[in-house]
């Protein structure tokens, strides 16, 4: 069993994270050396608190006092850099959480570009349809043919498919047996279209799906669903690395799927 950091390292981490003023002092000293009175003008803390912070940082050799001014040491700069990076990652985790929590095994090789908060749309109590609305808009904006994976069937998606087919767009679509059953009971016209229309090839995956994925000529849209199959978040990207990843994922799912016609034929033979 690997040994972790000793107690003094944890104590040092607790010291740094114990108040935002400690980070603020180090950040100000990164800009320029300063006296305690100077820091009182830029950090929201009393002189006594500033002196206490500087004493703690000096004890840990993150700062050093020269000619009456405090300045960062090289190790203090590295601690500040790493703490800044950690806060950025925690901020990213908070923003991306609605996507990450519903990804399941998909998260294992997810490209970092899809974890950029700027490419996310998430649903919330205030706007529960934000993700599904943006996903629908994305589909309406497709350029070229479409490949898609979906664990749900809705009238909204079916209507988008009709619009795409009418423009001559070719669709490759992967669903699971649960979607097939609901389509047969609630969306028979869409199911018939999935069999007969020359511009759509539908496949049925051998196990339940838990992610949504769509890609057109150059863009990717990843959708994360909750346990009730509500779209909770989507991530969009046109980065080449993301597109290559999405193609690999789609091909992997399609390799484990059967053409819709074959599945329906087997079902009919069993009846």
mmCIF file of C-alpha atoms in Angstrom:
data_model
loop_
_atom_site.group_PDB
_atom_site.id
_atom_site.type_symbol
_atom_site.label_atom_id
_atom_site.label_comp_id
_atom_site.label_asym_id
_atom_site.label_seq_id
_atom_site.Cartn_x
_atom_site.Cartn_y
_atom_site.Cartn_z
ATOM 1 C CA UNK A 1 0.000 0.000 0.000
ATOM 2 C CA UNK A 2 1.473 3.340 -1.073
ATOM 3 C CA UNK A 3 2.168 5.852 1.668
ATOM 4 C CA UNK A 4 0.351 9.167 1.476
ATOM 5 C CA UNK A 5 1.602 12.610 2.490
ATOM 6 C CA UNK A 6 2.523 13.050 6.126
ATOM 7 C CA UNK A 7 0.440 15.104 8.518
ATOM 8 C CA UNK A 8 2.437 18.302 8.032
ATOM 9 C CA UNK A 9 1.587 18.336 4.321
ATOM 10 C CA UNK A 10 -2.116 18.072 5.134
ATOM 11 C CA UNK A 11 -1.712 20.838 7.693
ATOM 12 C CA UNK A 12 -0.066 23.058 5.083
ATOM 13 C CA UNK A 13 -2.902 22.369 2.641
ATOM 14 C CA UNK A 14 -5.454 23.145 5.331
ATOM 15 C CA UNK A 15 -3.647 26.388 6.093
ATOM 16 C CA UNK A 16 -3.779 27.519 2.464
ATOM 17 C CA UNK A 17 -7.398 26.509 1.918
ATOM 18 C CA UNK A 18 -8.569 27.769 5.303
ATOM 19 C CA UNK A 19 -9.547 31.211 4.034
ATOM 20 C CA UNK A 20 -9.694 33.062 0.728
ATOM 21 C CA UNK A 21 -7.524 35.819 2.215
ATOM 22 C CA UNK A 22 -4.499 33.487 2.340
ATOM 23 C CA UNK A 23 -4.763 32.821 -1.360
ATOM 24 C CA UNK A 24 -5.336 36.538 -1.972
ATOM 25 C CA UNK A 25 -2.134 37.449 -0.124
ATOM 26 C CA UNK A 26 -0.061 35.028 -2.203
ATOM 27 C CA UNK A 27 -1.744 36.254 -5.387
ATOM 28 C CA UNK A 28 -0.893 39.865 -4.526
ATOM 29 C CA UNK A 29 2.720 38.968 -3.775
ATOM 30 C CA UNK A 30 2.890 37.272 -7.161
ATOM 31 C CA UNK A 31 2.192 40.675 -8.701
ATOM 32 C CA UNK A 32 4.873 42.498 -6.709
ATOM 33 C CA UNK A 33 6.653 42.452 -3.330
ATOM 34 C CA UNK A 34 4.634 44.269 -0.695
ATOM 35 C CA UNK A 35 4.583 45.458 2.892
ATOM 36 C CA UNK A 36 1.762 44.440 5.218
ATOM 37 C CA UNK A 37 0.246 47.926 4.928
ATOM 38 C CA UNK A 38 0.204 47.561 1.131
ATOM 39 C CA UNK A 39 -1.587 44.239 1.400
ATOM 40 C CA UNK A 40 -4.228 45.783 3.661
ATOM 41 C CA UNK A 41 -5.162 48.050 0.753
ATOM 42 C CA UNK A 42 -5.763 45.160 -1.673
ATOM 43 C CA UNK A 43 -6.833 42.217 0.527
ATOM 44 C CA UNK A 44 -10.089 42.269 2.472
ATOM 45 C CA UNK A 45 -8.525 41.574 5.866
ATOM 46 C CA UNK A 46 -7.325 43.470 8.938
ATOM 47 C CA UNK A 47 -3.646 44.227 9.471
ATOM 48 C CA UNK A 48 -3.575 41.644 12.259
ATOM 49 C CA UNK A 49 -4.952 38.987 9.928
ATOM 50 C CA UNK A 50 -2.457 39.955 7.213
ATOM 51 C CA UNK A 51 0.432 39.675 9.680
ATOM 52 C CA UNK A 52 -0.838 36.269 10.796
ATOM 53 C CA UNK A 53 -1.088 35.057 7.188
ATOM 54 C CA UNK A 54 2.405 36.321 6.367
ATOM 55 C CA UNK A 55 3.773 34.583 9.479
ATOM 56 C CA UNK A 56 2.160 31.296 8.408
ATOM 57 C CA UNK A 57 3.476 31.608 4.858
ATOM 58 C CA UNK A 58 6.942 32.514 6.126
ATOM 59 C CA UNK A 59 6.938 29.484 8.425
ATOM 60 C CA UNK A 60 6.251 27.315 5.394
ATOM 61 C CA UNK A 61 8.891 29.190 3.360
ATOM 62 C CA UNK A 62 6.361 30.263 0.738
ATOM 63 C CA UNK A 63 7.317 33.901 1.302
ATOM 64 C CA UNK A 64 10.426 35.659 2.508
ATOM 65 C CA UNK A 65 10.905 39.160 3.966
ATOM 66 C CA UNK A 66 13.603 41.339 2.454
ATOM 67 C CA UNK A 67 14.095 45.065 3.052
ATOM 68 C CA UNK A 68 10.757 45.278 4.814
ATOM 69 C CA UNK A 69 8.811 43.719 1.918
ATOM 70 C CA UNK A 70 7.424 40.236 1.539
ATOM 71 C CA UNK A 71 7.885 38.348 -1.724
ATOM 72 C CA UNK A 72 7.108 34.856 -2.995
ATOM 73 C CA UNK A 73 9.782 32.205 -2.932
ATOM 74 C CA UNK A 74 10.098 29.811 -5.853
ATOM 75 C CA UNK A 75 8.261 27.154 -3.841
ATOM 76 C CA UNK A 76 5.577 29.654 -2.877
ATOM 77 C CA UNK A 77 5.063 30.417 -6.555
ATOM 78 C CA UNK A 78 4.689 26.719 -7.345
ATOM 79 C CA UNK A 79 2.205 26.226 -4.497
ATOM 80 C CA UNK A 80 0.206 29.200 -5.767
ATOM 81 C CA UNK A 81 0.263 27.896 -9.344
ATOM 82 C CA UNK A 82 -0.949 24.450 -8.300
ATOM 83 C CA UNK A 83 -3.657 25.839 -6.040
ATOM 84 C CA UNK A 84 -4.865 28.118 -8.828
ATOM 85 C CA UNK A 85 -5.009 25.102 -11.158
ATOM 86 C CA UNK A 86 -6.913 23.121 -8.513
ATOM 87 C CA UNK A 87 -9.493 25.884 -8.095
ATOM 88 C CA UNK A 88 -9.943 26.021 -11.861
ATOM 89 C CA UNK A 89 -10.494 22.267 -11.961
ATOM 90 C CA UNK A 90 -12.978 22.422 -9.082
ATOM 91 C CA UNK A 91 -14.823 25.217 -10.880
ATOM 92 C CA UNK A 92 -14.892 23.073 -14.029
ATOM 93 C CA UNK A 93 -16.162 20.079 -12.036
ATOM 94 C CA UNK A 94 -19.015 22.152 -10.627
ATOM 95 C CA UNK A 95 -20.008 23.358 -14.097
ATOM 96 C CA UNK A 96 -19.629 19.986 -15.814
ATOM 97 C CA UNK A 97 -21.156 17.941 -12.994
ATOM 98 C CA UNK A 98 -24.639 17.686 -14.597
ATOM 99 C CA UNK A 99 -22.985 16.039 -17.610
ATOM 100 C CA UNK A 100 -20.368 13.965 -15.798
ATOM 101 C CA UNK A 101 -22.716 12.339 -13.297
ATOM 102 C CA UNK A 102 -24.806 10.754 -16.073
ATOM 103 C CA UNK A 103 -22.069 9.527 -18.417
ATOM 104 C CA UNK A 104 -21.456 6.063 -16.971
ATOM 105 C CA UNK A 105 -18.782 4.070 -18.784
ATOM 106 C CA UNK A 106 -18.660 6.722 -21.508
ATOM 107 C CA UNK A 107 -16.568 8.879 -19.175
ATOM 108 C CA UNK A 108 -13.548 6.570 -19.384
ATOM 109 C CA UNK A 109 -12.143 8.012 -22.609
ATOM 110 C CA UNK A 110 -14.091 11.239 -22.917
ATOM 111 C CA UNK A 111 -12.075 13.951 -24.706
ATOM 112 C CA UNK A 112 -11.146 16.866 -22.467
ATOM 113 C CA UNK A 113 -12.702 19.302 -24.943
ATOM 114 C CA UNK A 114 -16.166 18.015 -23.991
ATOM 115 C CA UNK A 115 -15.494 19.006 -20.376
ATOM 116 C CA UNK A 116 -15.176 22.679 -21.291
ATOM 117 C CA UNK A 117 -17.995 24.556 -19.514
ATOM 118 C CA UNK A 118 -18.274 26.844 -22.540
ATOM 119 C CA UNK A 119 -19.489 23.946 -24.702
ATOM 120 C CA UNK A 120 -22.181 22.816 -22.219
ATOM 121 C CA UNK A 121 -25.896 23.363 -21.962
ATOM 122 C CA UNK A 122 -27.428 22.058 -18.738
ATOM 123 C CA UNK A 123 -30.981 21.779 -17.503
ATOM 124 C CA UNK A 124 -31.959 23.223 -14.148
ATOM 125 C CA UNK A 125 -35.018 23.680 -11.961
ATOM 126 C CA UNK A 126 -35.401 27.137 -13.477
ATOM 127 C CA UNK A 127 -35.042 25.844 -17.046
ATOM 128 C CA UNK A 128 -35.656 22.070 -17.107
ATOM 129 C CA UNK A 129 -35.867 21.956 -20.924
ATOM 130 C CA UNK A 130 -32.656 23.852 -21.660
ATOM 131 C CA UNK A 131 -30.649 20.784 -22.695
ATOM 132 C CA UNK A 132 -33.339 19.096 -24.785
ATOM 133 C CA UNK A 133 -34.164 22.393 -26.506
ATOM 134 C CA UNK A 134 -30.534 22.988 -27.421
ATOM 135 C CA UNK A 135 -30.148 19.372 -28.584
ATOM 136 C CA UNK A 136 -33.176 19.840 -30.834
ATOM 137 C CA UNK A 137 -31.749 23.089 -32.202
ATOM 138 C CA UNK A 138 -28.449 21.323 -32.857
ATOM 139 C CA UNK A 139 -30.250 18.682 -34.907
ATOM 140 C CA UNK A 140 -32.056 21.343 -36.915
ATOM 141 C CA UNK A 141 -28.676 22.901 -37.731
ATOM 142 C CA UNK A 142 -27.000 19.741 -39.070
ATOM 143 C CA UNK A 143 -24.665 19.998 -42.025
ATOM 144 C CA UNK A 144 -24.472 16.842 -44.114
ATOM 145 C CA UNK A 145 -25.502 13.344 -43.101
ATOM 146 C CA UNK A 146 -26.220 12.416 -39.505
ATOM 147 C CA UNK A 147 -25.202 9.522 -37.292
ATOM 148 C CA UNK A 148 -26.974 9.282 -33.949
ATOM 149 C CA UNK A 149 -27.435 7.129 -30.862
ATOM 150 C CA UNK A 150 -30.470 7.608 -28.622
ATOM 151 C CA UNK A 151 -31.804 5.804 -25.530
ATOM 152 C CA UNK A 152 -35.183 7.542 -25.825
ATOM 153 C CA UNK A 153 -37.900 8.172 -28.386
ATOM 154 C CA UNK A 154 -39.924 11.378 -28.398
ATOM 155 C CA UNK A 155 -42.230 13.131 -30.789
ATOM 156 C CA UNK A 156 -39.770 16.031 -30.866
ATOM 157 C CA UNK A 157 -36.943 13.849 -32.186
ATOM 158 C CA UNK A 158 -39.265 12.098 -34.612
ATOM 159 C CA UNK A 159 -40.379 15.454 -36.019
ATOM 160 C CA UNK A 160 -36.762 16.541 -36.456
ATOM 161 C CA UNK A 161 -36.024 13.281 -38.287
ATOM 162 C CA UNK A 162 -38.908 13.953 -40.680
ATOM 163 C CA UNK A 163 -37.550 17.422 -41.427
ATOM 164 C CA UNK A 164 -34.068 16.057 -42.076
ATOM 165 C CA UNK A 165 -35.289 13.283 -44.343
ATOM 166 C CA UNK A 166 -37.307 15.751 -46.370
ATOM 167 C CA UNK A 167 -34.119 17.689 -47.119
ATOM 168 C CA UNK A 168 -32.379 14.543 -48.367
ATOM 169 C CA UNK A 169 -30.256 14.037 -45.257
ATOM 170 C CA UNK A 170 -29.146 10.450 -44.698
ATOM 171 C CA UNK A 171 -29.501 9.219 -41.115
ATOM 172 C CA UNK A 172 -27.841 6.280 -39.392
ATOM 173 C CA UNK A 173 -29.681 5.736 -36.131
ATOM 174 C CA UNK A 174 -28.942 3.372 -33.245
ATOM 175 C CA UNK A 175 -31.652 2.629 -30.679
ATOM 176 C CA UNK A 176 -32.145 -0.121 -28.093
ATOM 177 C CA UNK A 177 -34.934 -2.641 -27.549
ATOM 178 C CA UNK A 178 -36.698 -0.347 -25.072
ATOM 179 C CA UNK A 179 -36.922 2.388 -27.689
ATOM 180 C CA UNK A 180 -38.096 -0.170 -30.229
ATOM 181 C CA UNK A 181 -40.902 -1.349 -27.938
ATOM 182 C CA UNK A 182 -42.108 2.163 -27.232
ATOM 183 C CA UNK A 183 -41.882 3.098 -30.898
ATOM 184 C CA UNK A 184 -44.037 0.093 -31.780
ATOM 185 C CA UNK A 185 -46.679 1.073 -29.228
ATOM 186 C CA UNK A 186 -46.614 4.884 -29.389
ATOM 187 C CA UNK A 187 -44.892 5.907 -32.624
ATOM 188 C CA UNK A 188 -45.796 3.290 -35.191
ATOM 189 C CA UNK A 189 -45.528 5.749 -38.096
ATOM 190 C CA UNK A 190 -41.981 6.669 -37.115
ATOM 191 C CA UNK A 191 -41.096 2.989 -36.760
ATOM 192 C CA UNK A 192 -42.476 2.243 -40.197
ATOM 193 C CA UNK A 193 -40.504 5.152 -41.602
ATOM 194 C CA UNK A 194 -37.360 3.739 -39.963
ATOM 195 C CA UNK A 195 -37.877 0.527 -41.902
ATOM 196 C CA UNK A 196 -39.025 1.816 -45.256
ATOM 197 C CA UNK A 197 -37.416 5.189 -45.896
ATOM 198 C CA UNK A 198 -34.407 4.898 -48.181
ATOM 199 C CA UNK A 199 -32.482 7.652 -46.373
ATOM 200 C CA UNK A 200 -32.543 6.152 -42.888
ATOM 201 C CA UNK A 201 -30.738 3.076 -41.616
ATOM 202 C CA UNK A 202 -31.861 2.089 -38.135
ATOM 203 C CA UNK A 203 -30.019 -0.375 -35.892
ATOM 204 C CA UNK A 204 -31.013 -1.948 -32.581
ATOM 205 C CA UNK A 205 -28.302 -2.255 -29.938
ATOM 206 C CA UNK A 206 -28.014 -5.514 -28.032
ATOM 207 C CA UNK A 207 -28.076 -3.866 -24.578
ATOM 208 C CA UNK A 208 -29.847 -0.786 -23.158
ATOM 209 C CA UNK A 209 -28.298 2.519 -24.153
ATOM 210 C CA UNK A 210 -27.505 5.204 -21.595
ATOM 211 C CA UNK A 211 -26.060 8.024 -23.717
ATOM 212 C CA UNK A 212 -27.098 10.124 -26.653
ATOM 213 C CA UNK A 213 -24.662 11.017 -29.398
ATOM 214 C CA UNK A 214 -25.054 12.799 -32.703
ATOM 215 C CA UNK A 215 -22.520 13.824 -35.313
ATOM 216 C CA UNK A 216 -22.848 15.446 -38.691
ATOM 217 C CA UNK A 217 -20.169 16.446 -41.193
ATOM 218 C CA UNK A 218 -17.967 18.200 -38.638
ATOM 219 C CA UNK A 219 -19.775 18.610 -35.302
ATOM 220 C CA UNK A 220 -20.474 16.402 -32.299
ATOM 221 C CA UNK A 221 -23.237 16.631 -29.712
ATOM 222 C CA UNK A 222 -23.135 14.405 -26.617
ATOM 223 C CA UNK A 223 -26.265 14.115 -24.466
ATOM 224 C CA UNK A 224 -26.404 12.802 -20.895
ATOM 225 C CA UNK A 225 -29.655 11.378 -19.531
ATOM 226 C CA UNK A 226 -30.855 10.850 -15.981
ATOM 227 C CA UNK A 227 -32.511 7.683 -14.653
ATOM 228 C CA UNK A 228 -35.854 8.796 -16.088
ATOM 229 C CA UNK A 229 -34.321 9.362 -19.532
ATOM 230 C CA UNK A 230 -34.569 13.137 -19.295
ATOM 231 C CA UNK A 231 -31.787 15.002 -21.083
ATOM 232 C CA UNK A 232 -29.848 16.669 -18.278
ATOM 233 C CA UNK A 233 -26.922 18.149 -20.198
ATOM 234 C CA UNK A 234 -25.360 18.280 -23.625
ATOM 235 C CA UNK A 235 -21.832 19.056 -24.757
ATOM 236 C CA UNK A 236 -21.051 20.314 -28.249
ATOM 237 C CA UNK A 237 -17.742 20.464 -30.066
ATOM 238 C CA UNK A 238 -16.235 20.677 -33.527
ATOM 239 C CA UNK A 239 -12.714 19.782 -32.363
ATOM 240 C CA UNK A 240 -11.049 17.152 -34.538
ATOM 241 C CA UNK A 241 -10.097 14.990 -31.549
ATOM 242 C CA UNK A 242 -13.714 14.968 -30.374
ATOM 243 C CA UNK A 243 -14.990 14.090 -33.828
ATOM 244 C CA UNK A 244 -12.557 11.168 -34.148
ATOM 245 C CA UNK A 245 -13.622 9.948 -30.707
ATOM 246 C CA UNK A 246 -17.319 10.207 -31.623
ATOM 247 C CA UNK A 247 -16.800 8.232 -34.829
ATOM 248 C CA UNK A 248 -15.040 5.498 -32.855
ATOM 249 C CA UNK A 249 -17.855 5.393 -30.278
ATOM 250 C CA UNK A 250 -20.552 5.257 -32.948
ATOM 251 C CA UNK A 251 -18.782 2.463 -34.833
ATOM 252 C CA UNK A 252 -18.376 0.501 -31.592
ATOM 253 C CA UNK A 253 -22.079 0.737 -30.803
ATOM 254 C CA UNK A 254 -23.096 -0.084 -34.360
ATOM 255 C CA UNK A 255 -20.896 -3.200 -34.316
ATOM 256 C CA UNK A 256 -23.051 -4.468 -31.438
ATOM 257 C CA UNK A 257 -26.321 -3.646 -33.176
ATOM 258 C CA UNK A 258 -28.561 -5.418 -35.667
ATOM 259 C CA UNK A 259 -30.470 -3.807 -38.543
ATOM 260 C CA UNK A 260 -34.003 -2.913 -37.525
ATOM 261 C CA UNK A 261 -35.462 -5.089 -40.291
ATOM 262 C CA UNK A 262 -33.653 -8.156 -38.952
ATOM 263 C CA UNK A 263 -34.833 -7.564 -35.397
ATOM 264 C CA UNK A 264 -38.433 -7.086 -36.489
ATOM 265 C CA UNK A 265 -38.238 -10.229 -38.637
ATOM 266 C CA UNK A 266 -37.047 -12.285 -35.674
ATOM 267 C CA UNK A 267 -39.857 -10.870 -33.516
ATOM 268 C CA UNK A 268 -42.455 -11.724 -36.146
ATOM 269 C CA UNK A 269 -41.179 -15.285 -36.429
ATOM 270 C CA UNK A 270 -41.542 -15.726 -32.680
ATOM 271 C CA UNK A 271 -45.167 -14.660 -32.697
#
